[in-house]
XYZ file of C-alpha atoms in Angstrom:
399
model
C -103.716 -34.449 -61.333
C -102.859 -38.260 -60.874
C -104.730 -38.335 -57.258
C -107.609 -36.353 -58.717
C -108.087 -38.531 -61.850
C -107.880 -41.722 -59.624
C -110.591 -40.517 -57.113
C -112.629 -39.732 -60.352
C -111.860 -43.504 -61.413
C -112.695 -44.871 -57.749
C -116.339 -43.015 -58.320
C -116.570 -44.440 -62.002
C -115.495 -47.995 -60.605
C -117.998 -47.580 -57.684
C -120.928 -46.517 -60.074
C -120.145 -49.578 -62.529
C -119.960 -51.788 -59.501
C -123.415 -50.964 -58.585
C -124.799 -51.305 -62.034
C -123.133 -54.939 -62.466
C -124.850 -56.023 -59.426
C -128.022 -54.661 -60.242
C -127.854 -56.405 -63.660
C -126.876 -59.695 -62.164
C -130.258 -59.344 -60.053
C -128.410 -58.613 -56.499
C -127.753 -56.130 -54.294
C -124.497 -53.820 -53.944
C -121.371 -55.524 -55.321
C -118.828 -57.166 -52.983
C -115.743 -56.453 -54.377
C -114.153 -54.146 -56.985
C -115.961 -53.794 -60.475
C -114.407 -56.153 -62.939
C -114.395 -56.644 -66.557
C -116.678 -59.444 -67.812
C -114.494 -61.971 -68.649
C -112.947 -61.515 -65.089
C -116.084 -61.765 -62.849
C -116.644 -65.182 -62.757
C -113.096 -66.638 -63.726
C -111.785 -69.649 -61.794
C -108.664 -71.336 -63.239
C -108.564 -75.119 -62.324
C -104.652 -74.473 -62.852
C -104.009 -71.510 -60.784
C -106.356 -72.040 -58.104
C -103.277 -74.333 -57.350
C -100.088 -73.082 -55.225
C -98.114 -75.567 -56.911
C -98.699 -73.721 -60.522
C -97.039 -70.324 -58.829
C -93.348 -69.681 -58.057
C -94.581 -66.714 -55.748
C -97.639 -66.192 -54.085
C -98.205 -64.597 -50.912
C -99.127 -67.437 -48.295
C -97.400 -70.387 -50.460
C -95.021 -72.624 -48.203
C -92.170 -72.639 -50.652
C -92.537 -69.186 -52.194
C -89.370 -68.672 -54.397
C -89.401 -65.163 -53.634
C -88.396 -65.759 -49.613
C -84.845 -65.929 -50.308
C -81.892 -64.458 -49.103
C -81.344 -61.163 -51.220
C -78.682 -59.486 -49.156
C -75.840 -58.145 -51.053
C -72.368 -56.568 -50.702
C -71.539 -53.527 -52.067
C -67.892 -53.446 -53.604
C -66.329 -50.017 -53.951
C -63.865 -49.112 -56.408
C -61.262 -48.838 -53.377
C -61.911 -52.264 -52.238
C -64.124 -51.517 -49.313
C -67.347 -53.556 -48.949
C -70.990 -52.929 -46.999
C -73.459 -55.184 -46.724
C -76.710 -53.949 -47.921
C -79.570 -55.856 -45.775
C -82.946 -56.731 -48.145
C -86.157 -55.827 -46.093
C -89.265 -57.296 -47.708
C -92.219 -54.848 -46.905
C -94.343 -55.812 -43.813
C -97.523 -54.243 -45.368
C -96.723 -53.763 -49.264
C -99.314 -51.359 -50.730
C -99.413 -52.754 -54.262
C -98.743 -56.310 -56.266
C -96.192 -57.458 -58.732
C -97.315 -59.976 -61.380
C -93.923 -61.439 -62.941
C -93.586 -63.520 -66.295
C -90.064 -65.127 -66.491
C -88.224 -65.370 -69.803
C -87.065 -68.253 -71.835
C -85.327 -70.296 -69.509
C -86.978 -74.001 -69.812
C -84.748 -77.299 -71.196
C -88.011 -79.267 -71.465
C -88.357 -81.072 -74.719
C -90.871 -80.067 -77.283
C -92.221 -77.008 -78.180
C -93.954 -75.881 -74.759
C -92.470 -76.642 -71.328
C -94.488 -78.484 -68.599
C -95.899 -76.812 -65.401
C -92.879 -78.324 -63.162
C -90.290 -75.779 -62.129
C -86.678 -76.426 -61.949
C -84.328 -74.463 -59.890
C -81.761 -73.833 -62.453
C -83.950 -72.545 -65.058
C -87.584 -71.120 -63.832
C -86.993 -70.533 -60.099
C -83.345 -68.824 -60.347
C -84.835 -66.258 -62.853
C -87.377 -65.320 -59.959
C -84.375 -64.735 -57.585
C -82.547 -62.416 -60.111
C -85.733 -60.701 -61.646
C -88.410 -60.091 -59.415
C -87.646 -61.491 -55.868
C -86.094 -57.875 -54.820
C -89.257 -56.242 -55.680
C -90.700 -57.697 -52.246
C -89.474 -54.470 -50.830
C -92.600 -52.788 -52.261
C -94.760 -55.776 -53.554
C -96.766 -58.708 -53.069
C -95.302 -60.861 -55.797
C -97.246 -63.113 -58.215
C -95.097 -65.104 -60.421
C -97.143 -68.039 -62.203
C -95.350 -71.343 -63.826
C -96.629 -71.189 -67.248
C -96.065 -73.700 -70.537
C -93.484 -71.203 -72.336
C -92.019 -71.593 -75.465
C -88.856 -73.498 -74.526
C -85.125 -73.023 -75.373
C -85.323 -75.914 -78.025
C -87.743 -74.331 -79.988
C -86.383 -70.684 -79.964
C -85.987 -69.611 -83.564
C -87.980 -72.390 -85.198
C -90.994 -71.086 -87.133
C -94.476 -71.530 -85.376
C -95.986 -74.707 -85.992
C -97.870 -75.147 -89.162
C -100.505 -77.297 -87.580
C -102.264 -77.336 -84.008
C -101.838 -74.476 -81.844
C -98.974 -71.735 -81.838
C -96.736 -72.523 -79.086
C -96.841 -68.834 -78.267
C -100.516 -68.669 -77.813
C -100.157 -71.621 -75.627
C -97.676 -69.593 -73.379
C -99.940 -66.398 -73.411
C -102.962 -68.403 -72.651
C -101.302 -69.569 -69.603
C -100.473 -66.121 -68.329
C -103.870 -64.488 -69.230
C -105.425 -67.485 -67.249
C -103.275 -66.876 -64.431
C -103.763 -62.855 -64.428
C -107.353 -63.145 -64.697
C -107.238 -65.553 -61.589
C -105.282 -63.168 -59.912
C -107.485 -60.110 -60.650
C -110.750 -62.215 -59.578
C -109.527 -63.972 -56.370
C -106.370 -62.540 -55.155
C -105.836 -58.849 -55.998
C -108.891 -57.366 -54.042
C -108.653 -54.236 -56.093
C -105.250 -53.418 -55.511
C -102.972 -51.831 -57.815
C -100.399 -54.084 -59.693
C -97.006 -53.763 -61.331
C -96.343 -56.176 -64.430
C -92.914 -57.201 -64.995
C -91.432 -59.428 -67.805
C -88.460 -60.100 -69.433
C -87.706 -61.480 -73.254
C -90.411 -63.994 -73.828
C -91.993 -62.794 -70.506
C -91.722 -59.149 -71.588
C -93.567 -59.849 -74.890
C -96.241 -61.586 -73.105
C -96.728 -58.800 -70.659
C -96.900 -56.519 -73.647
C -99.428 -58.427 -75.164
C -101.348 -58.374 -71.640
C -101.203 -54.829 -71.495
C -102.031 -54.515 -75.275
C -105.312 -56.779 -75.275
C -106.384 -56.558 -71.730
C -105.721 -53.297 -70.170
C -105.035 -50.634 -72.634
C -108.734 -50.006 -73.912
C -110.099 -51.168 -70.332
C -110.619 -48.654 -67.599
C -111.442 -50.966 -65.070
C -107.801 -52.380 -65.317
C -106.025 -49.600 -66.699
C -106.933 -47.389 -63.635
C -105.011 -50.244 -61.445
C -101.792 -50.369 -63.346
C -99.042 -49.079 -61.034
C -96.637 -49.497 -64.215
C -95.573 -52.270 -66.765
C -91.963 -53.248 -66.897
C -91.096 -54.521 -70.402
C -87.680 -55.580 -70.291
C -85.547 -57.309 -73.242
C -88.627 -56.784 -75.292
C -89.905 -54.129 -77.747
C -92.594 -51.474 -77.204
C -93.141 -49.527 -80.133
C -94.018 -45.767 -80.394
C -93.931 -43.048 -82.871
C -90.747 -40.730 -83.199
C -90.955 -38.033 -80.438
C -94.001 -39.334 -78.617
C -94.629 -41.181 -75.740
C -97.560 -43.033 -76.314
C -99.105 -44.786 -79.528
C -97.712 -47.790 -81.434
C -98.023 -50.710 -79.320
C -100.516 -49.134 -76.989
C -103.298 -46.335 -77.596
C -103.474 -45.158 -73.665
C -100.936 -46.371 -71.746
C -97.650 -44.078 -72.218
C -93.885 -44.151 -71.444
C -92.847 -43.406 -67.806
C -91.087 -40.056 -67.859
C -90.801 -39.818 -64.348
C -89.716 -42.332 -61.248
C -93.022 -41.549 -59.796
C -95.357 -41.676 -62.566
C -97.911 -44.290 -62.458
C -99.906 -45.950 -65.209
C -97.143 -46.264 -67.709
C -94.191 -48.417 -69.253
C -90.610 -48.895 -68.523
C -88.665 -50.735 -71.486
C -85.307 -51.164 -72.574
C -82.982 -53.644 -74.271
C -79.115 -53.156 -73.304
C -75.986 -53.411 -75.134
C -72.521 -52.172 -74.496
C -71.949 -48.882 -75.564
C -68.923 -50.085 -77.083
C -70.772 -52.706 -78.895
C -73.916 -51.260 -80.153
C -76.377 -53.227 -81.857
C -76.024 -53.392 -85.760
C -78.019 -55.178 -88.978
C -78.749 -58.833 -87.295
C -79.228 -57.207 -83.794
C -82.362 -58.758 -82.024
C -83.492 -56.077 -79.849
C -84.352 -52.366 -79.936
C -85.219 -52.251 -83.540
C -87.730 -49.848 -85.469
C -90.739 -51.320 -86.838
C -91.893 -49.606 -89.793
C -93.084 -45.948 -88.710
C -92.342 -46.270 -85.096
C -89.281 -46.795 -83.082
C -88.467 -49.341 -79.962
C -88.785 -47.232 -76.909
C -86.390 -47.157 -74.252
C -86.789 -45.974 -70.753
C -83.890 -45.702 -68.213
C -85.298 -46.543 -64.808
C -82.287 -44.531 -63.657
C -83.353 -41.615 -65.479
C -86.828 -42.082 -67.433
C -86.660 -38.709 -68.279
C -83.287 -39.229 -70.231
C -79.734 -38.680 -70.169
C -76.893 -40.934 -68.717
C -77.230 -42.063 -64.935
C -75.286 -44.367 -62.610
C -77.056 -47.896 -62.418
C -77.055 -50.249 -59.508
C -76.993 -53.771 -60.432
C -77.329 -56.939 -58.421
C -75.513 -59.631 -59.428
C -75.328 -63.310 -57.860
C -72.180 -64.331 -56.572
C -72.915 -67.965 -57.309
C -75.877 -69.469 -59.752
C -77.601 -73.061 -59.610
C -75.485 -74.963 -62.288
C -76.950 -74.760 -65.593
C -78.714 -71.284 -65.200
C -78.854 -68.925 -67.815
C -80.373 -65.611 -67.398
C -79.178 -63.400 -64.581
C -75.840 -62.798 -65.013
C -72.506 -64.694 -64.700
C -72.282 -67.647 -62.422
C -69.855 -67.273 -59.678
C -69.310 -63.314 -60.187
C -65.726 -62.526 -58.882
C -66.323 -59.244 -56.819
C -62.606 -58.343 -56.976
C -60.062 -58.571 -60.027
C -57.349 -61.139 -59.980
C -58.666 -63.167 -56.928
C -60.123 -66.573 -57.390
C -62.123 -66.569 -54.047
C -65.179 -64.873 -52.992
C -64.283 -65.145 -49.224
C -64.405 -61.418 -48.806
C -68.247 -61.476 -49.803
C -70.414 -63.598 -47.462
C -73.772 -62.402 -49.380
C -75.274 -64.229 -51.991
C -75.379 -60.971 -54.013
C -73.001 -58.313 -54.881
C -73.279 -54.742 -56.557
C -70.803 -52.161 -57.631
C -71.461 -48.422 -56.806
C -70.216 -46.032 -59.651
C -69.460 -49.035 -62.087
C -71.853 -48.957 -64.525
C -73.998 -46.001 -66.323
C -76.774 -46.422 -68.463
C -78.433 -44.053 -71.478
C -81.099 -44.446 -73.768
C -79.463 -44.135 -77.267
C -81.014 -43.912 -80.778
C -78.725 -44.865 -83.534
C -79.931 -45.802 -86.870
C -82.596 -48.355 -86.874
C -82.035 -49.093 -83.127
C -82.851 -47.623 -79.566
C -81.402 -49.247 -76.893
C -79.948 -48.806 -73.465
C -76.137 -47.983 -73.866
C -74.177 -49.447 -70.946
C -70.533 -48.229 -69.955
C -68.559 -50.106 -67.680
C -65.920 -47.863 -66.146
C -63.396 -50.720 -64.848
C -60.214 -49.333 -63.877
C -57.148 -52.079 -63.544
C -55.651 -49.800 -60.817
C -58.505 -50.607 -58.597
C -59.021 -54.030 -56.732
C -62.289 -54.995 -57.774
C -63.830 -56.470 -60.595
C -63.317 -54.612 -64.056
C -66.488 -55.992 -65.722
C -70.038 -57.240 -64.936
C -70.201 -60.003 -67.459
C -73.529 -60.639 -69.401
C -72.577 -60.554 -73.044
C -74.132 -63.174 -75.524
C -73.428 -62.016 -78.813
C -73.515 -58.853 -80.928
C -76.923 -59.622 -82.055
C -78.144 -60.311 -78.304
C -76.265 -57.812 -76.480
C -76.138 -57.873 -72.861
C -79.551 -59.717 -72.729
C -78.409 -62.081 -69.889
C -78.260 -59.122 -67.335
C -80.940 -56.998 -68.873
C -82.681 -56.901 -65.441
C -79.761 -57.230 -63.054
C -77.944 -54.393 -64.418
C -80.574 -51.977 -63.335
C -82.134 -54.130 -60.474
C -81.656 -51.511 -57.695
C -82.971 -48.835 -59.842
C -86.282 -50.737 -60.854
C -86.542 -51.502 -57.397
C -86.413 -47.910 -56.350
C -88.527 -46.768 -59.063
C -91.452 -49.372 -58.041
C -91.112 -47.877 -54.683
C -91.719 -44.651 -55.562
C -94.635 -45.520 -58.060
C -96.153 -47.850 -55.591
C -96.027 -44.870 -53.075
C -97.759 -42.490 -55.477
C -100.152 -44.933 -56.346
C -100.926 -45.404 -52.588
C -101.305 -41.690 -51.965
């Protein structure tokens, strides 16, 4: 059915392209049909590679890093897993990073720091180069120092400044870089909220873009749906994903330990009026518990916040990491996740099956507080599952 719908969509797009070209007084359009705001959009900011962390052809692309990992089994044996970027990725990924900037003032500048913006790319999207061309703009995000403060009473709301940059970058990407390709949107925390706003305001009611949406990953931020439904609430047309190869849909969750569920005062996964926060487990979008496949950094740049503990110890009771020569580590069978609804909250409940009798580590870290849950590792804890699901969705979209 999806292939049929997309074939029909292609016919409609072609027809609209011709209509658009005639309206402009020209012949057949040279590229795919675009919404009016995109047709002639050219960003002075995002035409410059310096304002992208990742962009195909960029000389110092932050997504081109060593992503090899060591899988540490419960019995202490290890296996090196090599990361292979796709030679000809079938889709694109457009990524918006979370709150990470320590710049002064309510909004960051456009100069990325390794321990802030760059490290989040390594943790949260670089691995998707196995299926995507990755685009990750630098944007004037609301800074760490401004978190929790009320919006400015005078002047422009810092949240609108951040969104305006993301929208500018996305429109520039669509108009100049995408060439009609399908795209995956990925965002975490502040970035997840901005991706959700982008879907709601630019894509949900616009078939010319909605038909190209492979999936949206809104992590550590809320997408609201009516009880028992997969669409409605935050979006009118874009549903929650319910299969790993479903396209045009949303994956969203916020993670807490099953042993420390969210309670009053928790920041994520909270219902809003008549709707509930959605939860889609990328390891089991149909529901139920499933093993997760985390990717955690063995070392982090000094001062890094999101992306897991700095200096993860693959083995319990050992102070060194000589047994692991890769920059990343994963633990088969250690973590399971299940979407749970409990009171006013819906969240991804994480169970870590550490065994003190085993030589490997008994935990993954990532806690902040009862209010924040496992926010630091929302993306890392299921990165292997996100990578696998994006690969299936990209394949289904391209078929």
